Short mmCIF file of C-alpha atoms and ligand atoms in Angstrom, two decimals:
data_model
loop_
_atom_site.label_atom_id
_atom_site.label_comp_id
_atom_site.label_asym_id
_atom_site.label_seq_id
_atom_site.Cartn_x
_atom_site.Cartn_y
_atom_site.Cartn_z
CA UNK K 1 15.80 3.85 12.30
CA UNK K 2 14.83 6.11 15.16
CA UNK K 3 11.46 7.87 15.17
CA UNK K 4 9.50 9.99 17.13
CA UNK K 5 6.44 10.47 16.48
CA UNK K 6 3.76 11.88 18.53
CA UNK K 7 1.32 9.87 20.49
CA UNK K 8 -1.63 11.97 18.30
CA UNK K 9 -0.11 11.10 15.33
CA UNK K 10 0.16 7.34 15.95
CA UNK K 11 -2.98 7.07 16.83
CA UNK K 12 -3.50 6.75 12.94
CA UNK K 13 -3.26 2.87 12.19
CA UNK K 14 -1.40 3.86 9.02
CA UNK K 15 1.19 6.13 10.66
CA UNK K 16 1.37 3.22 13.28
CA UNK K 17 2.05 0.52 10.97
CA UNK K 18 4.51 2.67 8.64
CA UNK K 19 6.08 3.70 11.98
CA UNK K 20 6.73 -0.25 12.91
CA UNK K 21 7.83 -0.36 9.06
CA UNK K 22 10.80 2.64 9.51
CA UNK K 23 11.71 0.85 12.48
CA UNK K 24 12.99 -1.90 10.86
CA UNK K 25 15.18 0.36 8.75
CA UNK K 26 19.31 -0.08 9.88
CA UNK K 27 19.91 2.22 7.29
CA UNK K 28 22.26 -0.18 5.65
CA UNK K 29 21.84 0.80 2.22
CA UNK K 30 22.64 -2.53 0.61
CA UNK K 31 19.24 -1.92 -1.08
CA UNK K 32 20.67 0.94 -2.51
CA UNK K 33 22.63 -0.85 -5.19
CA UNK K 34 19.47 -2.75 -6.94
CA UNK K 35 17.46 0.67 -6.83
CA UNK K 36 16.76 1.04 -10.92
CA UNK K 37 16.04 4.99 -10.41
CA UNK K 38 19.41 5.42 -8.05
CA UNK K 39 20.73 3.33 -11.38
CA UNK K 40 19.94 6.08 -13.40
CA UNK K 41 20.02 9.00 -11.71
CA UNK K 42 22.81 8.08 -8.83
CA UNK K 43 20.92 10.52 -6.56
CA UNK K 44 20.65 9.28 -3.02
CA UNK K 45 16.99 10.42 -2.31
CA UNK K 46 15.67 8.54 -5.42
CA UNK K 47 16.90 5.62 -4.03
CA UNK K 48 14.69 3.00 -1.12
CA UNK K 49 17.22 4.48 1.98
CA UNK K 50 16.13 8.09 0.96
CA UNK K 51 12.91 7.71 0.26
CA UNK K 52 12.87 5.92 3.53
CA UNK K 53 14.10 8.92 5.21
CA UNK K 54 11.65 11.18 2.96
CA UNK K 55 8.56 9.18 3.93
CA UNK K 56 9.77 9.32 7.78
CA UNK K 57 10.21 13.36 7.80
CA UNK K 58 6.51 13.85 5.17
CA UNK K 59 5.10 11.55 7.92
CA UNK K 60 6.39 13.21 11.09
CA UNK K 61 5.29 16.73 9.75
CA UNK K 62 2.50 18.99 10.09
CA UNK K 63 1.53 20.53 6.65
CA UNK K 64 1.81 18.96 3.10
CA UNK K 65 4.68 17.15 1.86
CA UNK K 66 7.12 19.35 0.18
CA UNK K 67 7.54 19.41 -4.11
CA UNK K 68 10.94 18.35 -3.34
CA UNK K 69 9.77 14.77 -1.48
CA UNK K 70 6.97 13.96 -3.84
CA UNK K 71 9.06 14.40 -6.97
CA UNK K 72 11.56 11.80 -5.40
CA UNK K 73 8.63 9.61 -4.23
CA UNK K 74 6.68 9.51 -7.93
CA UNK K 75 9.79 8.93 -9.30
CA UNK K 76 9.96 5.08 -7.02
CA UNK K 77 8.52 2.75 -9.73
CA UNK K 78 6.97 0.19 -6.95
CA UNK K 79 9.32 -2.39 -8.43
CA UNK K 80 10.07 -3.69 -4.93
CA UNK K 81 13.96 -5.01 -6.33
CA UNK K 82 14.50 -2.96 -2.66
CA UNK K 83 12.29 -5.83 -1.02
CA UNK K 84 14.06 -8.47 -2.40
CA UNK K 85 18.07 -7.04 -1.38
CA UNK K 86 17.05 -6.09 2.08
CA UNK K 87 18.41 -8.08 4.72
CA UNK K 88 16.52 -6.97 7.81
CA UNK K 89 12.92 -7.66 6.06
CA UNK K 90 11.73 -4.02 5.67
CA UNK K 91 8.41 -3.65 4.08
CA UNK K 92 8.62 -0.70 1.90
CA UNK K 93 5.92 -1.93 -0.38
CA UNK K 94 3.36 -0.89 2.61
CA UNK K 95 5.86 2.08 3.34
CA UNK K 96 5.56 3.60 -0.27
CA UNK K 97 1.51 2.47 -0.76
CA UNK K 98 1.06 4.77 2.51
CA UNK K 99 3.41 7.60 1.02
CA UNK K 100 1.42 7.73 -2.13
CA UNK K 101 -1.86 7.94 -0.35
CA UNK K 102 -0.37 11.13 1.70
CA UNK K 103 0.61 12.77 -1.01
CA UNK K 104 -2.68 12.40 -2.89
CA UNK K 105 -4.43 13.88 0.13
CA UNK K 106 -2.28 16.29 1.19
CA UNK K 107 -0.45 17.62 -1.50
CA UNK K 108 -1.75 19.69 -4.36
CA UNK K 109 -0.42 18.84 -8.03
CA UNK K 110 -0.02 21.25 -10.98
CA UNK K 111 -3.60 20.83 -12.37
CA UNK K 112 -1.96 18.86 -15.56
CA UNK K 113 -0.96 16.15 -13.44
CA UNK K 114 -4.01 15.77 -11.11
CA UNK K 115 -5.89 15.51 -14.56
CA UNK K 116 -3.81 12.68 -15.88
CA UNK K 117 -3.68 11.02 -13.04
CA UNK K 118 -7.46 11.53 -12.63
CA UNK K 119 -8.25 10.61 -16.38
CA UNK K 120 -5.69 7.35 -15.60
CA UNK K 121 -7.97 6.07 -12.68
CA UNK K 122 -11.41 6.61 -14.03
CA UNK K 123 -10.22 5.34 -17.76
CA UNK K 124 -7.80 2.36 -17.55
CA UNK K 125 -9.92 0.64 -14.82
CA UNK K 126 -13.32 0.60 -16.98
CA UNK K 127 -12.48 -1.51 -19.83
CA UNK K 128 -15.45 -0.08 -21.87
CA UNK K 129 -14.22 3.27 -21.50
CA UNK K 130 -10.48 2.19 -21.87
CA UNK K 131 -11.53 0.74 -25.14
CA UNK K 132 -13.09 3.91 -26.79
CA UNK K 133 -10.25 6.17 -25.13
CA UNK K 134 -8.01 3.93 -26.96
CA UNK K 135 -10.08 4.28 -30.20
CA UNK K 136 -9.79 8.02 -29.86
CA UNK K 137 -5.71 7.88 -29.20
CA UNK K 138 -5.40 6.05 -32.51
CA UNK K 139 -7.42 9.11 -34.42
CA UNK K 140 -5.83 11.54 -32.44
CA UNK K 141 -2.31 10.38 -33.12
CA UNK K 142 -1.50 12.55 -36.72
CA UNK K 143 -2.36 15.37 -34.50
CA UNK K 144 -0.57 15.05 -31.61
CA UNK K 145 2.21 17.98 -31.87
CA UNK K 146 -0.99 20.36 -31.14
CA UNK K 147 -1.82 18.17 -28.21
CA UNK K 148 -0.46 19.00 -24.34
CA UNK K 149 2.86 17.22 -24.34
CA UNK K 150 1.59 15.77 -21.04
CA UNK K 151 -0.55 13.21 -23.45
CA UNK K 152 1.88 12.45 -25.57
CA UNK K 153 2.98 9.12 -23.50
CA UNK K 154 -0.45 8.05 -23.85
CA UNK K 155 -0.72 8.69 -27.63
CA UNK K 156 2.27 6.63 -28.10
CA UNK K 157 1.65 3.74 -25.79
CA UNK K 158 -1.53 3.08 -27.84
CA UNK K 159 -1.19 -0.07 -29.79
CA UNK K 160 -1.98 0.16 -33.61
CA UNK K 161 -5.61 -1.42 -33.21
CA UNK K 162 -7.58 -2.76 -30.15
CA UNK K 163 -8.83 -6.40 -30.41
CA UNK K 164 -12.57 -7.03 -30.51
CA UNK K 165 -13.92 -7.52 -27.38
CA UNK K 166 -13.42 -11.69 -26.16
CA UNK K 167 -16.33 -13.57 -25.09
CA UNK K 168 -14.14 -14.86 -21.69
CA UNK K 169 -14.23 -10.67 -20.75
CA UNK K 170 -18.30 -12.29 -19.74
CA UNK K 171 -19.04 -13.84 -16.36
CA UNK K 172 -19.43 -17.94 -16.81
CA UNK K 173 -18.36 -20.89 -15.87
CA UNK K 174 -15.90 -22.96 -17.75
CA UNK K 175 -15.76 -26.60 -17.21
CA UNK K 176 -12.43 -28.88 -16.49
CA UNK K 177 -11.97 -31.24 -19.27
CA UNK K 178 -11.84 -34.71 -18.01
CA UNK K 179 -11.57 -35.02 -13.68
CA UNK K 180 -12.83 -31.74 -12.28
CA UNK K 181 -9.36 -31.98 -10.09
CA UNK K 182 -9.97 -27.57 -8.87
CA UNK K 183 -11.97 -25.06 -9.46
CA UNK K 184 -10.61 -20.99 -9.76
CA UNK K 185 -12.16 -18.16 -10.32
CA UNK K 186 -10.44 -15.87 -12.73
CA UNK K 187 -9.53 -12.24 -11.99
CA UNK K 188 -11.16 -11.01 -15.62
CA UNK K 189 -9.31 -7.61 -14.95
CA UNK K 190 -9.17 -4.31 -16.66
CA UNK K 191 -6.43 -3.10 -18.97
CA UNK K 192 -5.39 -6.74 -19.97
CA UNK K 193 -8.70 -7.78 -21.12
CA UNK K 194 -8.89 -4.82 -23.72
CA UNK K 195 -5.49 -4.98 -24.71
CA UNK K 196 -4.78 -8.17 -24.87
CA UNK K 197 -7.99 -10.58 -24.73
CA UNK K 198 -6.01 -13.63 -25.82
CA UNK K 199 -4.27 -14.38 -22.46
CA UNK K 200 -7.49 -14.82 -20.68
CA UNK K 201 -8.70 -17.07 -23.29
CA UNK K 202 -4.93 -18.82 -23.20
CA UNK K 203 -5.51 -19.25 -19.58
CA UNK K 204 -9.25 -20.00 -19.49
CA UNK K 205 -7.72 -22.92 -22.16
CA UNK K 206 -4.90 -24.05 -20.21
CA UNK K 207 -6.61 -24.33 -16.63
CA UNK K 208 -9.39 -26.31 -18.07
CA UNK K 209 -7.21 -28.46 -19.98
CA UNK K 210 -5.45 -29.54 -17.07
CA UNK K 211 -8.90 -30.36 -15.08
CA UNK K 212 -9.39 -26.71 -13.26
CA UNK K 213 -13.27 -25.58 -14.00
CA UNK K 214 -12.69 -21.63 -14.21
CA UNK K 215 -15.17 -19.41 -13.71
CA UNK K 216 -15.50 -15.52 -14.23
CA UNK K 217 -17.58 -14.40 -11.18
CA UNK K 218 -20.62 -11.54 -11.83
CA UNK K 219 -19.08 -8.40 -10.30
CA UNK K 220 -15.41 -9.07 -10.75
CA UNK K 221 -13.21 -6.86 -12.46
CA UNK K 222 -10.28 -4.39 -11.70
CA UNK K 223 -8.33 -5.79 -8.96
CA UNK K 224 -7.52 -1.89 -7.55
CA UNK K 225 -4.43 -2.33 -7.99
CA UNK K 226 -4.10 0.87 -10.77
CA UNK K 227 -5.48 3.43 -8.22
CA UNK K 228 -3.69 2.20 -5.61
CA UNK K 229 -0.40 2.93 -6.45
CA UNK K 230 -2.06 6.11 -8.17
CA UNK K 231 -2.76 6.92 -3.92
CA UNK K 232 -6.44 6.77 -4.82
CA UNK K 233 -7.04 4.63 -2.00
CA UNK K 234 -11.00 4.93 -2.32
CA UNK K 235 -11.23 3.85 -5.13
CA UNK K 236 -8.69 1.01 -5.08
CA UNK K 237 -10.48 0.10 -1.84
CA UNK K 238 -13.84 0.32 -3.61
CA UNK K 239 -12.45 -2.10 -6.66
CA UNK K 240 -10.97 -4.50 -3.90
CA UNK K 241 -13.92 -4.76 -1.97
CA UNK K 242 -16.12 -5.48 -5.23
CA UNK K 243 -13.80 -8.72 -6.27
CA UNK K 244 -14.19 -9.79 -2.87
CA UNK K 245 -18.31 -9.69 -3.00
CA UNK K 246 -17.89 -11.78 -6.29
CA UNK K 247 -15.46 -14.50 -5.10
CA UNK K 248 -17.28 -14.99 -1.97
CA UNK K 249 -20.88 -14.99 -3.44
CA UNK K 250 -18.53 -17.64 -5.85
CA UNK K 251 -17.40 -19.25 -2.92
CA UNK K 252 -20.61 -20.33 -1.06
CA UNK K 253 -22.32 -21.40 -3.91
CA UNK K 254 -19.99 -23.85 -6.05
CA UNK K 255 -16.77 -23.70 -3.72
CA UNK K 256 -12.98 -21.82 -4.68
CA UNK K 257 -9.96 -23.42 -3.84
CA UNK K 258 -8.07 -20.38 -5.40
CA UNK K 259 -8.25 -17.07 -7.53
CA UNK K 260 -6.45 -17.45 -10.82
CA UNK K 261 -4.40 -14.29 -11.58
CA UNK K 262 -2.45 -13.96 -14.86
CA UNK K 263 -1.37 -10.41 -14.76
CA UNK K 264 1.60 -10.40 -11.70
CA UNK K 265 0.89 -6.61 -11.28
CA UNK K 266 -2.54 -7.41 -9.97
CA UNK K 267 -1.47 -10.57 -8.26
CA UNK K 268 0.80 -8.43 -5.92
CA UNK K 269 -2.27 -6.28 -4.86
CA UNK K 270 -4.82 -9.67 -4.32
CA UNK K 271 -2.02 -11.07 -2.23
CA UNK K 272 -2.05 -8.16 0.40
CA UNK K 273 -5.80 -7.23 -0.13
CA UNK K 274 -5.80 -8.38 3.86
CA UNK K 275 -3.42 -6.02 4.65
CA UNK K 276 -5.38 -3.52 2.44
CA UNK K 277 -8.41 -3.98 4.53
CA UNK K 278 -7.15 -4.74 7.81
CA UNK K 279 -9.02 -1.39 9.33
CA UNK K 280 -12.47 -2.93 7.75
CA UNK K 281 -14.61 -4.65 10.36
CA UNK K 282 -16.49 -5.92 7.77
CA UNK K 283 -14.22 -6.70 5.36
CA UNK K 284 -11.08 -8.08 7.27
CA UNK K 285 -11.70 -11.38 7.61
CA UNK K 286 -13.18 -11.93 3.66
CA UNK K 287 -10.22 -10.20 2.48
CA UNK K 288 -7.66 -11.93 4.02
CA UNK K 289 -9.39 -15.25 2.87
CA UNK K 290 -9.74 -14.56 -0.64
CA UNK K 291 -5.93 -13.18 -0.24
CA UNK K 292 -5.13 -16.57 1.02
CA UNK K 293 -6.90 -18.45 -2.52
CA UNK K 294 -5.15 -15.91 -4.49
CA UNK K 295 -2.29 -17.84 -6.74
CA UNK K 296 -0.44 -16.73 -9.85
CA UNK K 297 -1.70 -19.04 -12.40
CA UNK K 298 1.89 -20.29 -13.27
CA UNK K 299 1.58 -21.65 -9.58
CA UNK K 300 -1.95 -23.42 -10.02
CA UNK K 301 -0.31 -25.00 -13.27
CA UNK K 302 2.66 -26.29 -11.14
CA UNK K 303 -0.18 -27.78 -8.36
CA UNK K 304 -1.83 -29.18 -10.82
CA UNK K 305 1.11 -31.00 -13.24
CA UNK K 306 1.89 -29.54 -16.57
CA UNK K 307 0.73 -31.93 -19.48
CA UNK K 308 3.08 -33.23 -21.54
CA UNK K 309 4.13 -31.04 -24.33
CA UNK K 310 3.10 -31.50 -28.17
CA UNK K 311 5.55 -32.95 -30.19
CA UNK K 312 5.43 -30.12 -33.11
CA UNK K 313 5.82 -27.38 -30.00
CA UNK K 314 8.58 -29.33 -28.78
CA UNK K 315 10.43 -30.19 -31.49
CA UNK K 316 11.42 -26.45 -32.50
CA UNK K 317 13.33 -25.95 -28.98
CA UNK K 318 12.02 -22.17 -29.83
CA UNK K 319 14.90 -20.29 -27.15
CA UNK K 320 12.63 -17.80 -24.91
CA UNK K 321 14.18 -15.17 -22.67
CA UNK K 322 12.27 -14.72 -19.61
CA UNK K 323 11.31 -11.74 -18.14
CA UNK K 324 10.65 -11.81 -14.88
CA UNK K 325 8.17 -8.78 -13.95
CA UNK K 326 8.95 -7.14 -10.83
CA UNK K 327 5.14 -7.91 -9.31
CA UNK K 328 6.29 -11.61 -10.20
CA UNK K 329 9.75 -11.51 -8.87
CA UNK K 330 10.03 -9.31 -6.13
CA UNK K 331 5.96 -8.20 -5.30
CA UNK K 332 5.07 -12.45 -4.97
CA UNK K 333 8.59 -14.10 -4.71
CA UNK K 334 8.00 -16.17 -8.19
CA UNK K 335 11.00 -17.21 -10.17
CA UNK K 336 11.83 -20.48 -10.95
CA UNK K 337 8.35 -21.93 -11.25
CA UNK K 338 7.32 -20.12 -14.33
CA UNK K 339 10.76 -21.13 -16.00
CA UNK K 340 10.81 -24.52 -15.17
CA UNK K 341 7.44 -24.84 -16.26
CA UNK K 342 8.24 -23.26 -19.58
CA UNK K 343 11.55 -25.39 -20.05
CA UNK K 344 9.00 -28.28 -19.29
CA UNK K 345 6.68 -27.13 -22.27
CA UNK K 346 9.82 -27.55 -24.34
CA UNK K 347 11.01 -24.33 -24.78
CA UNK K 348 14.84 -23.08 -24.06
CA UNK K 349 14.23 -21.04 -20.95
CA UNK K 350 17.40 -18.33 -20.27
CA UNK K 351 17.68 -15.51 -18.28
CA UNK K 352 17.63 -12.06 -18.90
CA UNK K 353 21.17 -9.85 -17.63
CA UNK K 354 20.00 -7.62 -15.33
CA UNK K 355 16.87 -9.66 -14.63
CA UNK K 356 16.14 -7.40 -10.99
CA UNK K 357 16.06 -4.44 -12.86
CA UNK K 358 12.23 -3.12 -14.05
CA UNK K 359 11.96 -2.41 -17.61
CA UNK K 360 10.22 1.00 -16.75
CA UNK K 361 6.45 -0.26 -17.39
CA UNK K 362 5.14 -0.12 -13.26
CA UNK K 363 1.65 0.07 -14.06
CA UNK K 364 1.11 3.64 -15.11
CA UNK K 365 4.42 4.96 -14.37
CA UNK K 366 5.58 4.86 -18.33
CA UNK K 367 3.46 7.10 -18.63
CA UNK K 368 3.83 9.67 -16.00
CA UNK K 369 7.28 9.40 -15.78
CA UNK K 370 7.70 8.47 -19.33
CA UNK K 371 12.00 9.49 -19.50
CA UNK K 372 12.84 7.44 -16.70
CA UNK K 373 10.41 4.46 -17.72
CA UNK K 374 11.94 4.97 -21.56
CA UNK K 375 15.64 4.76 -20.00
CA UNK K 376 14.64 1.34 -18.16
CA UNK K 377 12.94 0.13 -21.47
CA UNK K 378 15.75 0.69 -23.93
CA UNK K 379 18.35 -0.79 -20.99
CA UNK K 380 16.09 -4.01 -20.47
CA UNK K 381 15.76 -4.12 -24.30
CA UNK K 382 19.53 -4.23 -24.95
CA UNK K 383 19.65 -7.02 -22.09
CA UNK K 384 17.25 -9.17 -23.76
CA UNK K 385 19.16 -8.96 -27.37
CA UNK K 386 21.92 -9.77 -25.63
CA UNK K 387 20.15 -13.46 -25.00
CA UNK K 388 18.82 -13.94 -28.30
CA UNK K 389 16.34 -15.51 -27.79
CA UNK K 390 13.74 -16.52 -30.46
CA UNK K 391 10.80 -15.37 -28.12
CA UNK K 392 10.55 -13.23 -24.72
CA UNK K 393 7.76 -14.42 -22.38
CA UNK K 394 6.67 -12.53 -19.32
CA UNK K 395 3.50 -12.55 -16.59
CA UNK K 396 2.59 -9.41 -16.80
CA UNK K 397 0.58 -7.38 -19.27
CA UNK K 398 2.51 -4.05 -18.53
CA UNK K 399 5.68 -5.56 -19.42
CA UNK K 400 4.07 -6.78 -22.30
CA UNK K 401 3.46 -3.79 -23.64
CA UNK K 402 6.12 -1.87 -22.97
CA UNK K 403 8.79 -4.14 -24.26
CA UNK K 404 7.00 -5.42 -27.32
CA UNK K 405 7.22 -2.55 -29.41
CA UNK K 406 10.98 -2.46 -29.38
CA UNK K 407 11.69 -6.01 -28.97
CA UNK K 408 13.46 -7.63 -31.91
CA UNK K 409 11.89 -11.14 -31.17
CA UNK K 410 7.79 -11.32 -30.20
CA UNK K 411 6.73 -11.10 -26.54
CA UNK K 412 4.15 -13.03 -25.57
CA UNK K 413 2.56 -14.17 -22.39
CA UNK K 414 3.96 -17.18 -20.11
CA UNK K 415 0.31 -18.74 -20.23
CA UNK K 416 0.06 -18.42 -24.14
CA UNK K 417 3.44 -20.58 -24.48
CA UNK K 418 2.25 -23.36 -21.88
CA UNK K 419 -1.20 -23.29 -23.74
CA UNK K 420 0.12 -23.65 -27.42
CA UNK K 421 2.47 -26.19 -25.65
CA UNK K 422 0.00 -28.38 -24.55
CA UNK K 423 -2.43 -28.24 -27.56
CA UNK K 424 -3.77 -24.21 -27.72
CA UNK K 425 -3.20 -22.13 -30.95
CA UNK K 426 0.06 -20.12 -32.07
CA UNK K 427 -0.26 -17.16 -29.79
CA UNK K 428 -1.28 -14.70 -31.33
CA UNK K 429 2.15 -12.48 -31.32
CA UNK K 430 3.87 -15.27 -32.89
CA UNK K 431 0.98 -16.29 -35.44
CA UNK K 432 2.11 -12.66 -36.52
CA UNK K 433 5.89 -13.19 -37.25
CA UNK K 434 5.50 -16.83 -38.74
CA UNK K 435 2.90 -15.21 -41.36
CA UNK K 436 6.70 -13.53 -42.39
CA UNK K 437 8.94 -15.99 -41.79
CA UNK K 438 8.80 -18.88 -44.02
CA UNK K 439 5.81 -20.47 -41.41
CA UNK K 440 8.69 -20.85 -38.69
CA UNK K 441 5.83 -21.33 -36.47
CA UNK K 442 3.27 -22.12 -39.15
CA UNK K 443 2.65 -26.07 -38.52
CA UNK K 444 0.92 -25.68 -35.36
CA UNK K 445 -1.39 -23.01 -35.63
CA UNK K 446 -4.58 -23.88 -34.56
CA UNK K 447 -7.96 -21.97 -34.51
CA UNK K 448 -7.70 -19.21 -31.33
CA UNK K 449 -11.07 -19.40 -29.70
CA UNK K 450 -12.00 -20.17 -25.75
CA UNK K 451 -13.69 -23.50 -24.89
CA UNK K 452 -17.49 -23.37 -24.57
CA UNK K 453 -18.48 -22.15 -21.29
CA UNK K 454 -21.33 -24.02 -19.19
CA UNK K 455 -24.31 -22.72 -21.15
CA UNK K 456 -23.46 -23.94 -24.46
CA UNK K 457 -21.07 -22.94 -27.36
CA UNK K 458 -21.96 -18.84 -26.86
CA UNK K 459 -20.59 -18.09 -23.59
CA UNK K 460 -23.39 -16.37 -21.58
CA UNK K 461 -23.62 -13.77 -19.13
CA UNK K 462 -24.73 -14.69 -16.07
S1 SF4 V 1 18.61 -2.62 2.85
FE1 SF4 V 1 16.82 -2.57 4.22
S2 SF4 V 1 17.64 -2.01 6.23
FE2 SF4 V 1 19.23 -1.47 4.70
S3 SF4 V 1 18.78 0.69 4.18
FE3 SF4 V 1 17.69 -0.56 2.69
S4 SF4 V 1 15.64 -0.79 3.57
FE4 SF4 V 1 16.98 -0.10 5.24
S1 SF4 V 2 10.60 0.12 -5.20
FE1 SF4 V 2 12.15 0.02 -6.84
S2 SF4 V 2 12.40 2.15 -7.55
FE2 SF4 V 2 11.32 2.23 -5.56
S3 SF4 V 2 12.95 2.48 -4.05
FE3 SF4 V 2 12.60 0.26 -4.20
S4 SF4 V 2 14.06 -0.45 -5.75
FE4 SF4 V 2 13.94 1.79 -5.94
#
């Protein structure tokens, strides 16, 4: 794709880089056809090649992005299926990230919209305030018709209740059982931890089980990954730069020979924090190390050689449809590990029709574009029944909870199949249907708790 930008404007190492990023472009349009918004809306510009051409002209200009280009740019869901079809290698993750961070700077939203997104950043991120804003979506739910309809995605996204808090959410260190054969430190997260505290305690279980010590570094917590695709790059940056601190401090005083991620959203966002930071003098270097140690933890379970399975896990043959998350798919390239590690666990592994396609979750996109994101759920719902499947497991929380409440069969996480597999409890999603179904699942329920941490049965802050 021709350019021409001016030698002012590419003095900006971000209009540089995005400028090396158009050039790429042949303007093929084979990406085109795996685009799930040109899917749905068969619109040119909300497809990659458009937005491609949007990005180039926002870039190019003077003033601030038109309404036109930024309603065509929110409505890209960052699922990166355009990545993955692309023959000539164009990177329009980094091509999108910079778009979003434009618009945020340079382009005023109706003040709804900047609140939202606002509220999103500074709420989601903090899992203490996360947990009370849930709280007060639960009350607030019998009233929401005299609510602004802008919060009604958030009133219904709300699960029914919000799990205690889990004593892996504290920093420790959690030893391998038997040959310390690695040691990880685990991304503790935001949004995951206070929706859904059993898959850190799954995975806290399942790494040390198979002789990984795990420990949750002091100062670790969002990866940035919310804000950045929000375009609140300072604040992304700031979360980014924080994880870092931890994991090196982690790393010069016991060793790391990875970072154990278990939501594939966030694992996208580690993987290019040296990208992310590239500009940093004097963060460059740290970030593209602890990029380097980052590792989906389906992949440190493949490293390390799943266990065998448990007879009574076995046995059942339970048939789970896979879900491959877009982060997981197209954001890291990870397909057939997870599978093959689940069909080694036991379990009937098939795929999902349509398995490119997001199911409309994105991070926070269900719920600012909530008609698109519901159009993608019910679609990748109807794919799944087609399979079905007695489970659906997935690697990423988002997914999670956008597909569960509609799914006719219990999604759980990848992790909380592999640890039940090799001798964790019933997750927890499951433990839930069995109670109703003549114990299906009932024989092998075990007591959900995470292993003792270093300082004793209470895991302790450090
Ligand atoms: S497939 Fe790649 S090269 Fe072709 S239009 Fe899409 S982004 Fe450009
Ligand atoms: S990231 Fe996804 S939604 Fe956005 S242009 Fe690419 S394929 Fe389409």
């Amino acid at each position: 794709m021709r350019t021409d930008f001016s030698p002012e404007q590419l003095a900006d190492p971000d209009t540089a880089q995005s400028e090396k990023v158009l050039r790429t472009c042949t303007h093929c349009g084979f990406c085109t056809a795996t685009c799930p918004t040109y899917l749905l809306l068969g619109d040119e510009l909300d497809g990659p090649r458009g937005r491609i051409y949007l990005i180039k002209d926002m870039l190019a200009g003077a003033g601030p992005p038109a309404a036109d280009t930024v309603k065509h740019i929110d409505r890209c869901l960052s699922c990166l299926a355009c990545m993955t079809t692309c023959p000539s290698g164009v990177n329009y993750m980094h091509l999108v990230d910079h778009a979003r961070r434009w618009i945020e700077e340079k382009y005023r939203r109706p003040w709804a919209e900047r609140a939202l997104r606002r509220l999103l950043g500074l709420v989601v991120t903090r899992p203490s305030r996360f947990r009370i804003a849930l709280r007060l979506a639960i009350l607030a739910r019998p009233f929401a018709r005299f609510l602004p309809a802008r919060l009604m995605p958030l009133l219904t996204m709300a699960p029914a209740s919000v799990p205690a808090a889990s004593p892996a959410d504290r920093a420790g260190v959690y030893p391998a059982q038997g040959e310390r054969r690695m040691r990880a430190a685990l991304l503790a997260g935001c949004a995951q931890r206070v929706l859904a505290p059993e898959i850190n305690e799954a995975t806290i279980r399942l790494l040390t089980r198979h002789g990984c010590e795990v420990v949750v570094a002091p100062g670790s917590g969002c990866c940035g990954s919310l804000t950045h695709h929000l375009g609140q790059e300072a604040a992304a940056l700031a979360f980014a730069r924080a994880d870092i601190d931890a994991w090196e401090r982690e790393r010069a005083a016991g060793g790391l020979d990875a970072i154990a991620i278990n939501a594939s959203g966030c694992g996208t966002t580690i993987k290019d924090y040296g990208f992310m930071l590239r500009e940093d003098p004097a963060y460059a270097d740290k970030a593209a190390r602890i990029a380097g140690l980052a590792r989906d933890v389906t992949e440190i379970i493949e490293t390390l050689g799943l266990g065998a399975p448990a007879p009574e896990v076995a046995a059942r043959r339970l048939r789970v449809a896979y879900h491959s998350a877009c982060s997981m798919q197209h954001g890291q390239r990870i397909d057939a590990g997870p599978k093959a590690l689940l069909a080694g666990a036991g379990f009937e592994v098939v795929d999902v029709p349509e398995g490119h396609i997001c199911c409309g979750s994105a991070g926070t996109y269900n719920l600012l574009q909530p008609e698109l994101a519901g159009k993608l759920r019910l679609r990748k719902l109807a794919n799944i029944a087609r399979t079905r499947p007695d489970l659906v497991a997935t690697g990423n929380i988002g997914c999670i909870t956008q597909l569960a409440p509609g799914a006719a069969a219990p999604v759980v996480h990848t992790v909380e199949l592999l640890d039940w597999a090799t001798g964790g409890p019933i997750p927890r999603a499951l433990a839930a249907v069995s109670a109703g179904a003549a114990g299906q699942w009932r024989g092998s329920a075990r007591t959900a708790r995470v292993p003792p941490n270093r300082s004793g049965s209470a895991p302790a802050i450090r």
